[in-house]
Short mmCIF file of C-alpha atoms in Angstrom, two decimals:
data_model
loop_
_atom_site.label_atom_id
_atom_site.label_comp_id
_atom_site.label_asym_id
_atom_site.label_seq_id
_atom_site.Cartn_x
_atom_site.Cartn_y
_atom_site.Cartn_z
CA MET A 1 -65.44 -67.83 -295.75
CA VAL A 2 -63.49 -70.87 -294.82
CA ARG A 3 -65.53 -73.55 -293.08
CA TRP A 4 -64.09 -76.88 -292.06
CA ALA A 5 -65.73 -78.86 -289.32
CA CYS A 6 -67.43 -82.17 -288.92
CA GLY A 7 -71.03 -82.58 -287.85
CA ALA A 8 -71.73 -84.30 -284.58
CA GLY A 9 -74.62 -86.43 -283.58
CA LEU A 10 -75.85 -89.44 -281.65
CA VAL A 11 -75.70 -92.81 -283.33
CA ILE A 12 -78.05 -95.50 -282.05
CA GLY A 13 -76.17 -98.73 -281.40
CA VAL A 14 -77.03 -101.68 -283.64
CA LEU A 15 -75.77 -105.21 -283.94
CA VAL A 16 -72.75 -105.66 -286.19
CA THR A 17 -72.12 -109.24 -287.19
CA GLY A 18 -68.54 -110.38 -287.42
CA LEU A 19 -67.12 -113.56 -288.87
CA THR A 20 -68.19 -116.95 -287.58
CA GLY A 21 -66.15 -119.97 -286.68
CA CYS A 22 -64.85 -118.95 -283.26
CA THR A 23 -62.61 -121.37 -281.49
CA GLY A 24 -63.84 -123.08 -278.37
CA ASP A 25 -61.84 -125.25 -276.01
CA ALA A 26 -58.29 -126.11 -276.88
CA GLY A 27 -57.15 -129.68 -277.39
CA GLY A 28 -55.31 -131.61 -274.75
CA ASP A 29 -54.16 -128.88 -272.36
CA GLY A 30 -57.68 -127.97 -271.27
CA LYS A 31 -57.12 -124.22 -271.76
CA ALA A 32 -59.65 -122.10 -273.62
CA GLU A 33 -58.32 -120.47 -276.77
CA ALA A 34 -58.92 -116.82 -277.56
CA CYS A 35 -62.01 -116.29 -279.70
CA THR A 36 -61.16 -113.69 -282.34
CA ASP A 37 -64.05 -113.82 -284.84
CA GLY A 38 -66.95 -112.76 -282.68
CA THR A 39 -69.89 -110.41 -282.93
CA TYR A 40 -70.06 -106.84 -281.61
CA ALA A 41 -73.18 -105.12 -280.35
CA TRP A 42 -72.56 -101.36 -280.13
CA SER A 43 -74.45 -98.86 -277.99
CA GLY A 44 -74.05 -95.40 -276.50
CA VAL A 45 -72.08 -94.12 -279.49
CA ARG A 46 -71.26 -90.46 -278.93
CA ARG A 47 -69.41 -88.02 -281.17
CA THR A 48 -68.06 -84.75 -279.79
CA GLN A 49 -65.61 -82.03 -280.73
CA GLU A 50 -63.06 -80.91 -278.16
CA LEU A 51 -61.40 -77.52 -278.44
CA THR A 52 -57.62 -78.03 -278.65
CA ALA A 53 -56.32 -74.68 -279.93
CA LEU A 54 -57.51 -71.09 -280.17
CA ALA A 55 -56.41 -67.94 -281.99
CA ASP A 56 -56.30 -64.53 -280.36
CA PRO A 57 -59.29 -62.31 -281.23
CA ILE A 58 -59.11 -61.45 -284.95
CA ARG A 59 -60.12 -57.91 -285.92
CA LEU A 60 -59.56 -56.85 -289.53
CA LYS A 61 -60.15 -53.11 -289.99
CA LYS A 62 -59.37 -53.11 -293.70
CA LYS A 63 -60.26 -55.61 -296.39
CA THR A 64 -57.63 -58.25 -296.95
CA SER A 65 -57.51 -61.26 -299.23
CA SER A 66 -55.75 -63.57 -296.78
CA TYR A 67 -55.01 -63.96 -293.10
CA THR A 68 -52.83 -66.30 -291.04
CA SER A 69 -53.76 -67.16 -287.47
CA ARG A 70 -51.55 -68.76 -284.89
CA LEU A 71 -53.53 -71.35 -282.96
CA LYS A 72 -52.34 -71.58 -279.37
CA PRO A 73 -52.94 -74.79 -277.36
CA VAL A 74 -55.93 -74.78 -275.04
CA GLY A 75 -54.70 -76.57 -271.93
CA ASP A 76 -52.17 -79.38 -271.83
CA THR A 77 -54.43 -82.39 -272.45
CA VAL A 78 -52.85 -85.18 -274.48
CA TYR A 79 -55.51 -87.37 -276.14
CA ARG A 80 -54.81 -91.10 -276.45
CA PRO A 81 -57.18 -93.86 -277.63
CA SER A 82 -58.34 -96.23 -274.91
CA VAL A 83 -60.22 -99.53 -274.82
CA THR A 84 -61.47 -101.10 -271.58
CA GLY A 85 -62.70 -104.68 -271.43
CA THR A 86 -60.62 -105.77 -274.42
CA PRO A 87 -61.59 -109.31 -275.49
CA GLU A 88 -58.75 -111.82 -275.22
CA GLY A 89 -57.04 -112.37 -278.55
CA VAL A 90 -58.64 -109.32 -280.19
CA GLY A 91 -56.59 -106.42 -278.81
CA ALA A 92 -57.41 -102.72 -278.61
CA ALA A 93 -56.58 -102.19 -282.29
CA GLY A 94 -59.06 -104.86 -283.33
CA VAL A 95 -61.86 -103.31 -281.28
CA ILE A 96 -61.17 -99.85 -282.71
CA LYS A 97 -61.18 -101.22 -286.27
CA ALA A 98 -64.51 -102.95 -285.58
CA LEU A 99 -65.96 -99.64 -284.39
CA GLY A 100 -64.73 -97.96 -287.55
CA ARG A 101 -66.51 -100.58 -289.67
CA HIS A 102 -69.68 -100.08 -287.64
CA LEU A 103 -69.57 -96.31 -288.15
CA LYS A 104 -68.56 -96.67 -291.82
CA VAL A 105 -65.85 -94.05 -291.41
CA GLU A 106 -63.96 -92.90 -294.50
CA GLU A 107 -60.60 -92.81 -292.70
CA PRO A 108 -59.42 -95.27 -290.01
CA LEU A 109 -60.07 -94.25 -286.42
CA ALA A 110 -57.00 -93.39 -284.34
CA GLY A 111 -55.19 -96.52 -283.20
CA PRO A 112 -53.62 -97.35 -279.82
CA SER A 113 -50.20 -95.87 -280.71
CA GLU A 114 -51.53 -92.47 -281.81
CA LYS A 115 -51.97 -89.31 -279.75
CA VAL A 116 -52.95 -85.65 -280.08
CA VAL A 117 -50.40 -83.39 -278.41
CA PRO A 118 -50.78 -79.60 -277.90
CA GLU A 119 -48.76 -77.80 -280.58
CA GLU A 120 -47.14 -74.41 -280.01
CA ASP A 121 -46.49 -73.73 -283.71
CA HIS A 122 -49.88 -74.51 -285.22
CA TYR A 123 -51.19 -72.04 -287.83
CA PHE A 124 -54.34 -71.65 -289.88
CA GLU A 125 -54.49 -69.62 -293.10
CA ALA A 126 -57.58 -68.18 -294.79
CA ALA A 127 -57.21 -67.00 -298.38
CA THR A 128 -60.67 -66.98 -299.92
CA GLY A 129 -61.53 -63.36 -300.71
CA ASP A 130 -62.19 -60.02 -299.01
CA LEU A 131 -61.97 -60.42 -295.27
CA LYS A 132 -63.03 -57.62 -292.97
CA GLY A 133 -64.46 -57.43 -289.47
CA ALA A 134 -64.25 -59.78 -286.49
CA TYR A 135 -63.37 -63.45 -286.91
CA TYR A 136 -62.60 -66.45 -284.75
CA ALA A 137 -60.31 -69.40 -285.44
CA TRP A 138 -59.83 -72.65 -283.54
CA GLY A 139 -58.48 -76.19 -283.65
CA TYR A 140 -60.32 -79.33 -282.54
CA VAL A 141 -60.27 -83.11 -282.25
CA ARG A 142 -63.33 -85.17 -283.27
CA LEU A 143 -63.77 -87.71 -280.48
CA VAL A 144 -65.93 -90.81 -280.66
CA GLU A 145 -66.89 -93.02 -277.72
CA ALA A 146 -68.92 -96.23 -277.66
CA ASP A 147 -69.87 -99.17 -275.44
CA PHE A 148 -69.70 -102.68 -276.83
CA THR A 149 -70.62 -106.26 -276.02
CA TYR A 150 -68.47 -108.88 -277.72
CA THR A 151 -69.85 -112.39 -278.10
CA CYS A 152 -67.92 -115.31 -279.52
CA GLY A 153 -68.58 -119.05 -279.46
CA ASN A 154 -69.94 -120.41 -276.21
CA GLY A 155 -67.96 -118.03 -274.04
CA GLU A 156 -69.37 -115.36 -271.78
CA PRO A 157 -70.01 -112.00 -273.51
CA VAL A 158 -67.34 -109.37 -272.87
CA LYS A 159 -68.42 -105.79 -272.20
CA GLY A 160 -66.16 -102.79 -272.75
CA ARG A 161 -65.83 -99.21 -273.89
CA VAL A 162 -63.83 -97.44 -276.61
CA ARG A 163 -62.63 -93.84 -276.76
CA THR A 164 -60.77 -92.67 -279.85
CA TRP A 165 -61.12 -90.00 -282.55
CA GLU A 166 -62.02 -89.61 -286.20
CA GLY A 167 -59.56 -86.83 -286.94
CA THR A 168 -58.44 -83.31 -286.14
CA GLY A 169 -59.13 -80.03 -287.87
CA SER A 170 -59.44 -76.28 -287.63
CA GLY A 171 -62.06 -73.65 -288.35
CA PHE A 172 -62.21 -69.96 -289.28
CA LEU A 173 -65.47 -68.01 -289.35
CA PRO A 174 -66.76 -64.44 -289.02
CA CYS A 175 -68.20 -63.51 -285.64
CA SER A 176 -71.34 -62.47 -287.51
CA GLU A 177 -72.02 -66.16 -288.16
CA PRO A 178 -72.68 -68.63 -285.30
CA PHE A 179 -71.54 -72.23 -285.40
CA ASP A 180 -73.29 -75.19 -283.80
CA GLU A 181 -70.36 -77.47 -282.95
CA THR A 182 -69.09 -77.47 -279.36
CA ALA A 183 -65.51 -76.46 -280.14
CA GLY A 184 -66.61 -73.62 -282.44
CA ARG A 185 -69.08 -72.31 -279.88
CA LEU A 186 -66.41 -72.23 -277.19
CA ALA A 187 -64.01 -70.44 -279.54
CA ALA A 188 -66.62 -67.79 -280.37
CA GLN A 189 -67.49 -67.34 -276.71
CA ARG A 190 -63.87 -66.67 -275.84
CA THR A 191 -62.81 -64.43 -278.72
CA CYS A 192 -65.79 -62.80 -280.49
CA PRO A 193 -67.15 -59.38 -279.45
CA ALA A 194 -69.99 -59.45 -276.93
CA GLY A 195 -73.30 -59.14 -278.76
CA SER A 196 -72.07 -60.66 -282.01
CA GLU A 197 -74.11 -63.50 -283.50
CA ALA A 198 -71.41 -66.05 -282.81
CA ALA A 199 -70.97 -64.92 -279.19
CA LYS A 200 -74.74 -64.97 -278.63
CA GLY A 201 -74.98 -68.43 -280.17
CA ALA A 202 -72.35 -69.68 -277.74
#
């Protein structure tokens, strides 16, 4: 079977120490400079999978060594990263990168200019052996959300929230096998036969 999905879970927020040496007041003009080397305290980190695409019910009456599914968009939602309460001088990209360091992600989190758009011509191919029976296939985006408090120098702490994603992917499983991620459960619920293990697990 082909299995490609990322585990989800709750991450307890901890203190992540940034660089020191923040700037304080500016020189003669009396204006406060942006403080860019502060410290983040993260909390409420939440990872979820959102269903973005779904194949029609797959029923293979005879054994086949490969199968190609067309994944149709689920809704018209366009996902874009967002940061509220962005500290002055840091920018949304800087906050997202700091969250990535905190989570120790292997690949960079999606930046402010990226987006996930529903695709009409999105396909998934399984070619791993004898396939027979009922299957379900789906596409997903791995979202991550977190609250933060940014402290730098003698300035007031800045509170904000980040919403971005770790990546996108697709899955293909037999309806005889349930899956515990949200997107996979929804896919099974919508396309697997009633009474199958995957449908019951949904």
